Amino acid sequence: MPDEGLENLLCMLPEAVHLEIARLAGGYTDFEGRLSEIRLRAGRVASLVLDGRNLTLRTSLSGTELAALVKTFCHNSVYAYSESLREGYITLTGGYRVGVAGRAVMDGGCVVGVSDITSLVIRLSHRVRGAADVPLQVFEAMGGRQGLLIYSPPGMGKTTILRDLLVRLSSGPSPRRVAVVDSRGELAGSYIGTTCHVDILSGYPKAEGIELATRTLSPEVILCDEIGGFEEVEAVLAMQNSGVPLIATAHGDSPEGILRRSAIRTLVQCRVFGAYVGVRRDPLRGFLHTTGFFDAAGDAATEGGDTEC
Amino acid sequence: MLTKTLGVIFLLCACLYLSAAAGSFERRRVRQSEGMLMLLRHIRTQISCFRTPIGDIYASFCSDELESCGFLPRLREGEDFCTALQECRQSLLLDEEETDLLAAFGKEVGGSYRDEQVEGCDYYIGELERICRNRREEQPKRVRLARSLVLAGGLLLILIFL
C-alpha cells in the first residue's frame, strides 16, 4: 500500500488521473518507490515516470483544472504559498515538491507570482534505504570532520541520497547531532524517526539557515540541498570556522563541471569540501557513484569508477 | 364561559410569545450579520499580517452565533466556504443580497495572492458593513412592526373567538 503522504497526494488529484496512475502502476500493492514523477499539463498529455520510464496518461487537464489543483495543493490558501510560488514550486506534506509553470506575474522587473498555470510537475519523495552507503563511507573515511559534496544532473537522486544520509547520520549506535537546512521542505519527511537526532530549519534560505544552525543549534553536521549561490559562500565559510562539516548537493555532471562554478570552486579551495560523490541512476543497476577527493589546490582527483549501490 | 376565558388567555400568551420571538428573530439576524462581518475582518487581518492558511484562520475564530447555527463548525471541518453557506441556509437568517455577497467572497477566498486577497476582503467587508448598518437601523422598526402585527392578529383572533 502507498504511504500516507502518497495516499493523501493521490486523493487530491482528479479521479481520472488517479485511475490512470493505478492502471499504469498495476495497482497499489507494488507502487511505492517506483513512481517518481507525475506531470500534468494544460491541454496536453499528462505523464508519469514509473521505474525510470516516461509513460503517457490517457487523460489531460484544462488550465482551470490545474489552477484548482494548485489551490487544493495550497490548502485553499494560495496567498500563504506566494513566496514558494514565486520561485516556481509548492511543497506538499511528506516532502513532495510540485513544480509550477505558467505565466510570470511581473512587478518592477521581478517575478511576484505565476498565473495561467500550464504545467504541474509533482516529484515524489521517498527514502531509499542504502542510497547513502557510498557517501557515508566517503564521509567516514574523512573522519567525519570535512565536508562532502554530492553532485549529479537534475533528477538523479541527490535529494533521495541526502534523505537516507540524514537518517543514517542522526540515528544508530553513534548518532550525530544533524542540522538540516530544508529550504524547500523536501528533506524532512515522515521517514525521520523519533529516535533521529535532527534539527530541521524548514523554509529558511540556505545562507540564513546555515548561519542560524551554526550559531544556535550546536550541530555536528549540517546538511543542505542544492548549494551553489554566492550568497551561501559567506555563510558557509563562517560556518567552517566553527569546525562543523557540511554535506551538500549541487547540480553538475562531472567534478570538472562543478568546479567551473565559481562559488563551489571557492568553497573547495577553502577546504569546505574534502571529497565529492558523483551520482547517476541507472534503471537496472540503481545508483552509480564516482568518488574522489579534492586536493589542496582545489582540484578533483577521481578515485573510484562507477560503484553500484 | 370558562372555555372562552381560557381560550383568550391562551391566545394572549401565544401573542406575547410570538411577539417576543419575532423580536428575538430580528436581533439574531443582526447578530449573525455582525458575526459574518467579524469573520471577514478576521480573515483579512490574518491574511494581511500573517498569511495564515485559511484552515488555521477558521480554527482561531470564535463567534457564538456562527457556532450555534453550524456554519463555523463546518468551516473548521474543512468544508468549503460556499458549501458551508449552502448547507447552513436554513439556520443562517441571511437575506438574498447577503447570501450572494458571501457566496462571491467564498469563491474568491484563498485563490489569489496576498495583495489581491486583501483588496478583495476590503471590498466585501465594505459591502457587508453597509448591509449590517442598514439592518441595525431597521431592526427597531422591524421589531415594532413584527410585534404590532402579531398583537393585532392575536387581538383579531380573540375578538373573533369572543
Coordinates of C-alpha atoms in Angstrom, one line a residue:
Chain A
M1 CA 0.0 0.0 0.0
P2 CA 1.2 3.5 -0.7
D3 CA 2.3 5.5 2.4
E4 CA 0.0 8.0 3.9
G5 CA 1.7 11.0 2.3
L6 CA 1.4 9.5 -1.2
E7 CA -2.2 8.4 -0.5
N8 CA -3.1 12.0 0.5
L9 CA -1.5 13.3 -2.6
L10 CA -3.4 10.9 -4.8
C11 CA -6.6 11.8 -3.2
M12 CA -6.0 15.5 -4.2
L13 CA -5.6 14.6 -7.8
P14 CA -8.7 14.4 -10.2
E15 CA -10.2 10.9 -10.3
A16 CA -9.3 10.4 -13.9
V17 CA -5.6 10.9 -13.2
H18 CA -5.9 8.8 -10.1
L19 CA -7.3 5.9 -12.0
E20 CA -4.8 6.2 -14.8
I21 CA -1.9 6.1 -12.3
A22 CA -3.4 3.0 -10.7
R23 CA -3.8 1.4 -14.1
L24 CA -0.2 2.1 -15.2
A25 CA 1.3 1.1 -11.9
G26 CA -0.6 -2.2 -11.9
G27 CA -2.5 -1.3 -8.6
Y28 CA -1.2 0.0 -5.3
T29 CA 0.5 -3.1 -3.9
D30 CA 3.6 -2.6 -5.9
F31 CA 3.6 1.1 -6.2
E32 CA 5.7 2.9 -3.7
G33 CA 9.3 3.7 -4.6
R34 CA 8.6 3.0 -8.3
L35 CA 6.7 6.2 -9.1
S36 CA 9.0 9.2 -9.0
E37 CA 7.1 11.9 -11.0
I38 CA 3.7 12.9 -12.2
R39 CA 3.4 15.6 -14.8
L40 CA 0.1 17.4 -15.6
R41 CA -0.1 19.8 -18.5
A42 CA -2.9 22.1 -19.5
G43 CA -4.5 20.9 -22.7
R44 CA -1.6 18.4 -23.4
V45 CA -0.7 14.9 -22.4
A46 CA -0.2 14.1 -18.8
S47 CA 2.6 11.6 -18.0
L48 CA 4.4 10.0 -15.2
V49 CA 7.8 8.5 -14.5
L50 CA 7.5 4.9 -13.4
D51 CA 10.5 2.7 -12.9
G52 CA 12.6 5.4 -14.7
R53 CA 10.3 5.3 -17.8
N54 CA 8.1 8.1 -19.1
L55 CA 4.6 6.8 -19.5
T56 CA 1.7 8.7 -21.0
L57 CA -1.6 9.0 -19.2
R58 CA -4.9 8.7 -21.2
T59 CA -6.2 11.9 -19.7
S60 CA -5.4 15.6 -19.7
L61 CA -6.5 18.5 -17.7
S62 CA -7.6 22.1 -18.6
G63 CA -5.9 25.2 -17.3
T64 CA -8.8 25.8 -15.0
E65 CA -8.4 22.3 -13.5
L66 CA -4.7 22.9 -13.0
A67 CA -5.4 26.2 -11.2
A68 CA -8.0 24.5 -9.0
L69 CA -5.4 21.8 -8.3
V70 CA -2.9 24.5 -7.3
K71 CA -5.5 25.9 -4.9
T72 CA -6.0 22.4 -3.4
F73 CA -2.3 21.8 -3.0
C74 CA -2.1 25.2 -1.2
H75 CA -4.9 24.1 1.2
N76 CA -7.1 26.8 -0.3
S77 CA -4.6 29.4 0.8
V78 CA -2.6 30.4 -2.3
Y79 CA -1.6 33.6 -0.6
A80 CA 0.2 31.6 2.1
Y81 CA 2.4 30.0 -0.6
S82 CA 3.2 33.1 -2.6
E83 CA 6.9 33.0 -1.7
S84 CA 7.4 29.5 -3.0
L85 CA 5.1 30.0 -6.0
R86 CA 7.2 33.0 -7.0
E87 CA 10.1 30.5 -7.1
G88 CA 8.1 28.1 -9.0
Y89 CA 7.2 25.4 -6.6
I90 CA 4.9 24.2 -3.8
T91 CA 6.0 21.7 -1.1
L92 CA 3.3 19.3 0.0
T93 CA 3.1 17.3 3.2
G94 CA 5.5 14.4 3.0
G95 CA 8.2 16.4 1.3
Y96 CA 6.7 16.1 -2.2
R97 CA 7.6 19.1 -4.4
V98 CA 5.3 20.4 -7.1
G99 CA 7.0 22.4 -9.8
V100 CA 4.6 25.1 -11.1
A101 CA 5.0 26.5 -14.6
G102 CA 2.8 29.2 -16.1
R103 CA 2.9 32.9 -17.0
A104 CA 5.1 35.0 -14.8
V105 CA 3.4 37.9 -13.0
M106 CA 6.0 40.7 -13.0
D107 CA 6.2 43.8 -10.9
G108 CA 9.1 46.2 -11.2
G109 CA 11.1 43.7 -13.2
C110 CA 10.7 41.0 -10.5
V111 CA 8.6 37.9 -10.6
V112 CA 5.9 38.2 -8.0
G113 CA 3.8 35.3 -8.9
V114 CA 2.6 32.9 -11.5
S115 CA -0.8 32.8 -13.3
D116 CA -2.3 30.8 -16.2
I117 CA -0.8 27.6 -14.9
T118 CA 0.3 25.4 -17.8
S119 CA 2.2 22.6 -16.0
L120 CA 2.5 20.9 -12.7
V121 CA 5.4 18.5 -12.1
I122 CA 4.9 16.5 -8.9
R123 CA 8.1 14.9 -7.7
L124 CA 7.5 12.2 -5.2
S125 CA 9.9 11.8 -2.3
H126 CA 10.8 8.6 -0.7
R127 CA 13.6 7.3 1.3
V128 CA 15.7 4.6 -0.4
R129 CA 17.4 2.6 2.3
G130 CA 21.0 2.2 1.4
A131 CA 21.1 5.1 -1.1
A132 CA 23.7 6.8 1.1
D133 CA 26.0 3.8 1.6
V134 CA 28.8 5.2 -0.6
P135 CA 28.6 8.9 0.5
L136 CA 28.5 7.7 4.1
Q137 CA 31.7 5.6 3.6
V138 CA 33.4 8.6 2.0
F139 CA 32.4 10.9 4.8
E140 CA 33.5 8.4 7.4
A141 CA 36.8 8.0 5.6
M142 CA 37.5 11.7 6.2
G143 CA 36.8 11.1 9.9
G144 CA 33.5 13.0 9.7
R145 CA 35.5 16.2 10.0
Q146 CA 35.4 17.5 6.4
G147 CA 32.6 18.4 4.2
L148 CA 31.2 16.3 1.4
L149 CA 29.8 17.5 -1.9
I150 CA 27.3 15.2 -3.7
Y151 CA 26.7 16.2 -7.4
S152 CA 24.6 14.9 -10.2
P153 CA 22.5 16.3 -13.1
P154 CA 18.9 17.0 -12.1
G155 CA 16.6 14.1 -11.3
M156 CA 19.4 11.6 -10.5
G157 CA 18.6 11.2 -6.8
K158 CA 20.7 13.7 -4.9
T159 CA 17.9 14.6 -2.6
T160 CA 17.0 10.9 -2.1
I161 CA 20.6 10.2 -1.0
L162 CA 20.5 13.2 1.3
R163 CA 17.4 11.9 3.0
D164 CA 19.0 8.5 3.6
L165 CA 22.2 10.2 4.8
L166 CA 20.2 12.4 7.2
V167 CA 18.6 9.3 8.9
R168 CA 21.9 7.3 8.9
L169 CA 23.9 10.1 10.4
S170 CA 21.4 11.0 13.1
S171 CA 20.5 7.6 14.3
G172 CA 22.0 4.3 15.2
P173 CA 24.5 3.4 17.9
S174 CA 26.6 6.6 17.5
P175 CA 24.2 9.2 16.3
R176 CA 25.4 12.7 15.4
R177 CA 23.6 16.0 16.0
V178 CA 22.4 16.8 12.5
A179 CA 21.1 20.2 11.5
V180 CA 19.2 20.2 8.2
V181 CA 18.6 23.4 6.2
D182 CA 15.5 22.4 4.4
S183 CA 14.8 25.4 2.2
R184 CA 12.1 23.7 0.1
G185 CA 10.7 21.4 2.7
E186 CA 11.7 18.3 0.8
L187 CA 14.2 16.7 3.1
A188 CA 12.2 16.4 6.3
G189 CA 9.5 13.8 5.8
S190 CA 7.7 11.2 7.8
Y191 CA 10.5 8.7 7.4
I192 CA 12.6 10.7 10.0
G193 CA 12.0 8.6 13.1
T194 CA 11.5 9.8 16.6
T195 CA 15.0 8.5 17.5
C196 CA 16.8 10.7 15.0
H197 CA 18.9 13.5 16.4
V198 CA 17.8 16.0 13.8
D199 CA 17.1 19.7 14.0
I200 CA 15.2 21.0 11.0
L201 CA 15.2 24.5 9.6
S202 CA 12.4 24.5 7.2
G203 CA 11.8 27.2 4.6
Y204 CA 14.9 29.2 5.5
P205 CA 17.1 30.5 2.7
K206 CA 20.3 28.4 2.7
A207 CA 22.6 31.2 3.8
E208 CA 20.4 32.3 6.7
G209 CA 19.7 28.7 7.7
I210 CA 23.4 27.7 7.7
E211 CA 24.3 30.7 9.8
L212 CA 21.5 30.1 12.2
A213 CA 22.2 26.4 12.6
T214 CA 25.9 27.1 13.3
R215 CA 25.1 29.9 15.8
T216 CA 22.3 28.4 17.7
L217 CA 21.9 24.6 17.2
S218 CA 25.4 23.3 18.0
P219 CA 25.3 20.7 15.2
E220 CA 27.9 18.1 14.5
V221 CA 27.0 18.0 10.8
I222 CA 25.0 20.4 8.6
L223 CA 23.1 19.1 5.6
C224 CA 21.6 21.2 2.8
D225 CA 20.4 20.6 -0.7
E226 CA 21.5 22.4 -3.9
I227 CA 24.2 24.7 -2.8
G228 CA 26.0 26.9 -5.3
G229 CA 25.0 30.6 -4.9
F230 CA 27.4 33.3 -3.9
E231 CA 25.1 34.4 -1.1
E232 CA 25.7 31.0 0.5
V233 CA 29.5 31.1 0.3
E234 CA 29.9 33.7 3.1
A235 CA 27.7 31.8 5.4
V236 CA 29.4 28.5 4.7
L237 CA 32.9 30.0 5.2
A238 CA 31.8 31.4 8.5
M239 CA 30.4 28.0 9.5
Q240 CA 33.6 26.4 8.5
N241 CA 35.5 28.4 11.1
S242 CA 33.3 26.7 13.7
G243 CA 34.6 23.3 12.5
V244 CA 31.2 21.9 11.6
P245 CA 31.4 19.8 8.4
L246 CA 28.8 20.5 5.6
I247 CA 27.3 17.9 3.4
A248 CA 25.6 19.5 0.5
T249 CA 24.4 18.7 -3.0
A250 CA 24.9 20.6 -6.3
H251 CA 23.9 20.2 -9.9
G252 CA 26.7 19.0 -12.1
D253 CA 27.7 16.2 -14.4
S254 CA 31.4 15.9 -13.5
P255 CA 33.9 17.1 -10.9
E256 CA 35.4 19.5 -13.6
G257 CA 31.9 20.7 -14.3
I258 CA 31.0 21.6 -10.8
L259 CA 34.4 23.2 -10.2
R260 CA 33.7 25.6 -13.1
R261 CA 31.1 27.2 -10.9
S262 CA 33.0 30.0 -9.0
A263 CA 31.1 29.7 -5.8
I264 CA 31.7 25.9 -5.5
R265 CA 35.3 26.4 -6.5
T266 CA 35.8 28.9 -3.7
L267 CA 34.3 26.5 -1.2
V268 CA 36.5 23.7 -2.4
Q269 CA 39.7 25.9 -2.3
C270 CA 38.8 27.0 1.2
R271 CA 38.7 23.3 2.1
V272 CA 34.9 23.3 3.0
F273 CA 34.6 20.1 0.9
G274 CA 37.2 17.5 1.2
A275 CA 35.6 14.9 -1.1
Y276 CA 32.9 14.5 -3.6
V277 CA 30.5 11.8 -4.7
G278 CA 29.0 12.0 -8.2
V279 CA 25.7 10.2 -8.7
R280 CA 23.9 8.7 -11.6
R281 CA 20.9 6.5 -11.5
D282 CA 20.5 3.5 -13.8
P283 CA 17.0 1.9 -14.0
L284 CA 18.6 -1.5 -13.9
R285 CA 21.7 -1.1 -11.7
G286 CA 20.4 1.6 -9.3
F287 CA 22.7 4.3 -8.0
L288 CA 26.1 4.6 -9.6
H289 CA 28.8 6.6 -7.9
T290 CA 32.0 8.3 -8.8
T291 CA 34.0 9.2 -5.7
G292 CA 37.1 11.3 -5.2
F293 CA 38.9 13.8 -3.0
F294 CA 39.7 17.5 -3.5
D295 CA 43.4 18.3 -3.2
A296 CA 44.8 21.3 -1.5
A297 CA 44.7 23.3 -4.8
G298 CA 41.0 22.7 -5.1
D299 CA 41.2 20.2 -7.9
A300 CA 39.4 17.0 -8.1
A301 CA 41.1 13.6 -8.0
T302 CA 38.8 10.8 -9.0
E303 CA 39.4 7.6 -7.1
G304 CA 36.6 5.3 -7.9
G305 CA 34.8 4.4 -11.1
D306 CA 31.1 3.6 -11.1
T307 CA 30.2 1.9 -7.8
E308 CA 26.8 0.3 -7.8
C309 CA 24.6 0.8 -4.9
Chain B
M1 CA -67.5 31.0 29.6
L2 CA -64.6 29.2 31.3
T3 CA -63.6 27.8 27.9
K4 CA -63.7 31.3 26.3
T5 CA -61.7 32.8 29.2
L6 CA -59.0 30.0 28.9
G7 CA -59.0 30.5 25.1
V8 CA -58.5 34.2 25.4
I9 CA -55.7 33.7 27.9
F10 CA -54.1 31.1 25.7
L11 CA -54.3 33.4 22.7
L12 CA -52.9 36.3 24.7
C13 CA -50.0 34.2 25.9
A14 CA -49.4 33.0 22.3
C15 CA -49.3 36.5 21.0
L16 CA -46.9 37.6 23.7
Y17 CA -44.6 34.6 23.0
L18 CA -44.8 35.2 19.2
S19 CA -44.0 38.9 19.5
A20 CA -41.1 38.1 21.8
A21 CA -39.9 35.5 19.3
A22 CA -40.2 38.0 16.4
G23 CA -38.1 40.5 18.3
S24 CA -35.6 37.7 19.1
F25 CA -35.5 36.7 15.5
E26 CA -34.7 40.2 14.3
R27 CA -32.0 40.6 16.9
R28 CA -30.5 37.2 15.9
R29 CA -30.4 38.3 12.2
V30 CA -28.4 41.3 13.1
R31 CA -26.0 39.3 15.3
Q32 CA -25.4 36.8 12.5
S33 CA -24.7 39.5 10.0
E34 CA -22.3 41.1 12.5
G35 CA -20.7 37.7 13.1
M36 CA -20.1 37.3 9.4
L37 CA -18.6 40.8 9.3
M38 CA -16.3 39.9 12.2
L39 CA -15.3 36.7 10.4
L40 CA -14.4 38.6 7.2
R41 CA -12.4 41.2 9.2
H42 CA -10.6 38.3 11.0
I43 CA -9.8 36.7 7.7
R44 CA -8.5 39.9 6.3
T45 CA -6.2 40.6 9.3
Q46 CA -4.8 37.1 9.3
I47 CA -4.1 37.1 5.6
S48 CA -2.7 40.6 5.5
C49 CA -0.4 40.4 8.6
F50 CA 0.5 36.7 8.8
R51 CA -0.6 34.9 5.6
T52 CA -2.2 32.3 7.8
P53 CA -3.6 29.4 5.9
I54 CA -7.4 29.5 5.7
G55 CA -7.9 26.4 7.9
D56 CA -6.0 27.9 10.7
I57 CA -7.9 31.2 10.3
Y58 CA -11.2 29.4 10.8
A59 CA -9.8 27.5 13.8
S60 CA -8.8 30.7 15.5
F61 CA -12.1 32.5 15.1
C62 CA -14.9 32.5 17.7
S63 CA -18.5 33.6 17.3
D64 CA -21.4 32.2 19.3
E65 CA -23.9 33.0 16.6
L66 CA -21.9 31.4 13.8
E67 CA -21.1 28.4 16.1
S68 CA -24.7 27.7 17.1
C69 CA -26.0 27.8 13.5
G70 CA -23.4 25.2 12.5
F71 CA -21.5 27.4 10.0
L72 CA -18.3 27.7 11.9
P73 CA -18.0 24.0 12.8
R74 CA -18.4 23.1 9.1
L75 CA -15.6 25.5 8.1
R76 CA -13.4 24.0 10.8
E77 CA -14.0 20.6 9.5
G78 CA -12.5 21.7 6.2
E79 CA -15.7 22.4 4.3
D80 CA -15.6 24.9 1.5
F81 CA -17.0 28.4 2.5
C82 CA -19.6 28.3 -0.2
T83 CA -20.6 24.7 0.6
A84 CA -20.9 25.6 4.3
L85 CA -23.0 28.6 3.4
Q86 CA -25.3 26.5 1.3
E87 CA -25.7 23.7 3.9
C88 CA -26.5 26.2 6.7
R89 CA -29.0 28.1 4.6
Q90 CA -31.9 27.2 6.9
S91 CA -30.2 28.2 10.1
L92 CA -28.5 31.3 8.8
L93 CA -31.0 34.1 8.7
L94 CA -29.4 35.9 5.8
D95 CA -31.3 37.6 3.0
E96 CA -30.6 37.1 -0.6
E97 CA -28.3 40.1 -1.0
E98 CA -26.1 39.0 1.9
T99 CA -26.0 35.3 0.8
D100 CA -24.9 36.3 -2.7
L101 CA -22.3 38.6 -1.4
L102 CA -20.9 35.9 0.9
A103 CA -21.0 33.3 -1.8
A104 CA -19.0 35.5 -4.1
F105 CA -16.5 36.1 -1.3
G106 CA -16.3 32.3 -0.7
K107 CA -15.4 31.7 -4.3
E108 CA -12.5 34.1 -4.1
V109 CA -11.1 33.4 -0.7
G110 CA -7.8 31.5 -0.8
G111 CA -7.5 31.6 -4.6
S112 CA -5.1 34.6 -5.1
Y113 CA -2.0 36.3 -3.7
R114 CA -1.9 38.4 -0.6
D115 CA -2.5 41.8 -2.0
E116 CA -5.4 40.8 -4.2
Q117 CA -6.9 38.8 -1.4
V118 CA -6.7 41.8 1.0
E119 CA -8.2 44.1 -1.7
G120 CA -11.0 41.6 -2.2
C121 CA -11.6 41.4 1.6
D122 CA -11.8 45.1 1.8
Y123 CA -14.5 45.2 -0.9
Y124 CA -16.6 42.5 0.7
I125 CA -16.1 44.0 4.2
G126 CA -17.3 47.4 2.9
E127 CA -20.4 45.9 1.4
L128 CA -21.2 43.8 4.5
E129 CA -20.7 46.8 6.7
R130 CA -23.3 48.6 4.7
I131 CA -25.7 45.7 5.0
C132 CA -25.1 45.4 8.7
R133 CA -25.6 49.2 9.2
N134 CA -28.9 49.1 7.4
R135 CA -30.0 46.1 9.3
R136 CA -29.2 47.7 12.7
E137 CA -31.1 50.8 11.7
E138 CA -34.1 48.9 10.5
Q139 CA -34.1 46.5 13.4
P140 CA -36.2 48.6 15.9
K141 CA -38.7 49.3 13.2
R142 CA -38.9 45.7 12.1
V143 CA -39.3 44.5 15.7
R144 CA -42.0 47.0 16.3
L145 CA -43.7 46.0 13.1
A146 CA -43.5 42.3 13.8
R147 CA -44.8 42.8 17.4
S148 CA -47.6 45.0 16.2
L149 CA -48.7 42.5 13.5
V150 CA -48.6 39.6 15.9
L151 CA -50.5 41.5 18.6
A152 CA -53.0 42.8 16.1
G153 CA -53.5 39.4 14.7
G154 CA -53.9 38.0 18.1
L155 CA -56.5 40.6 19.1
L156 CA -58.4 39.9 16.0
L157 CA -58.5 36.2 16.8
I158 CA -59.6 37.0 20.3
L159 CA -62.4 39.2 19.0
I160 CA -63.5 36.5 16.6
F161 CA -63.3 33.9 19.3
L162 CA -65.4 36.0 21.6

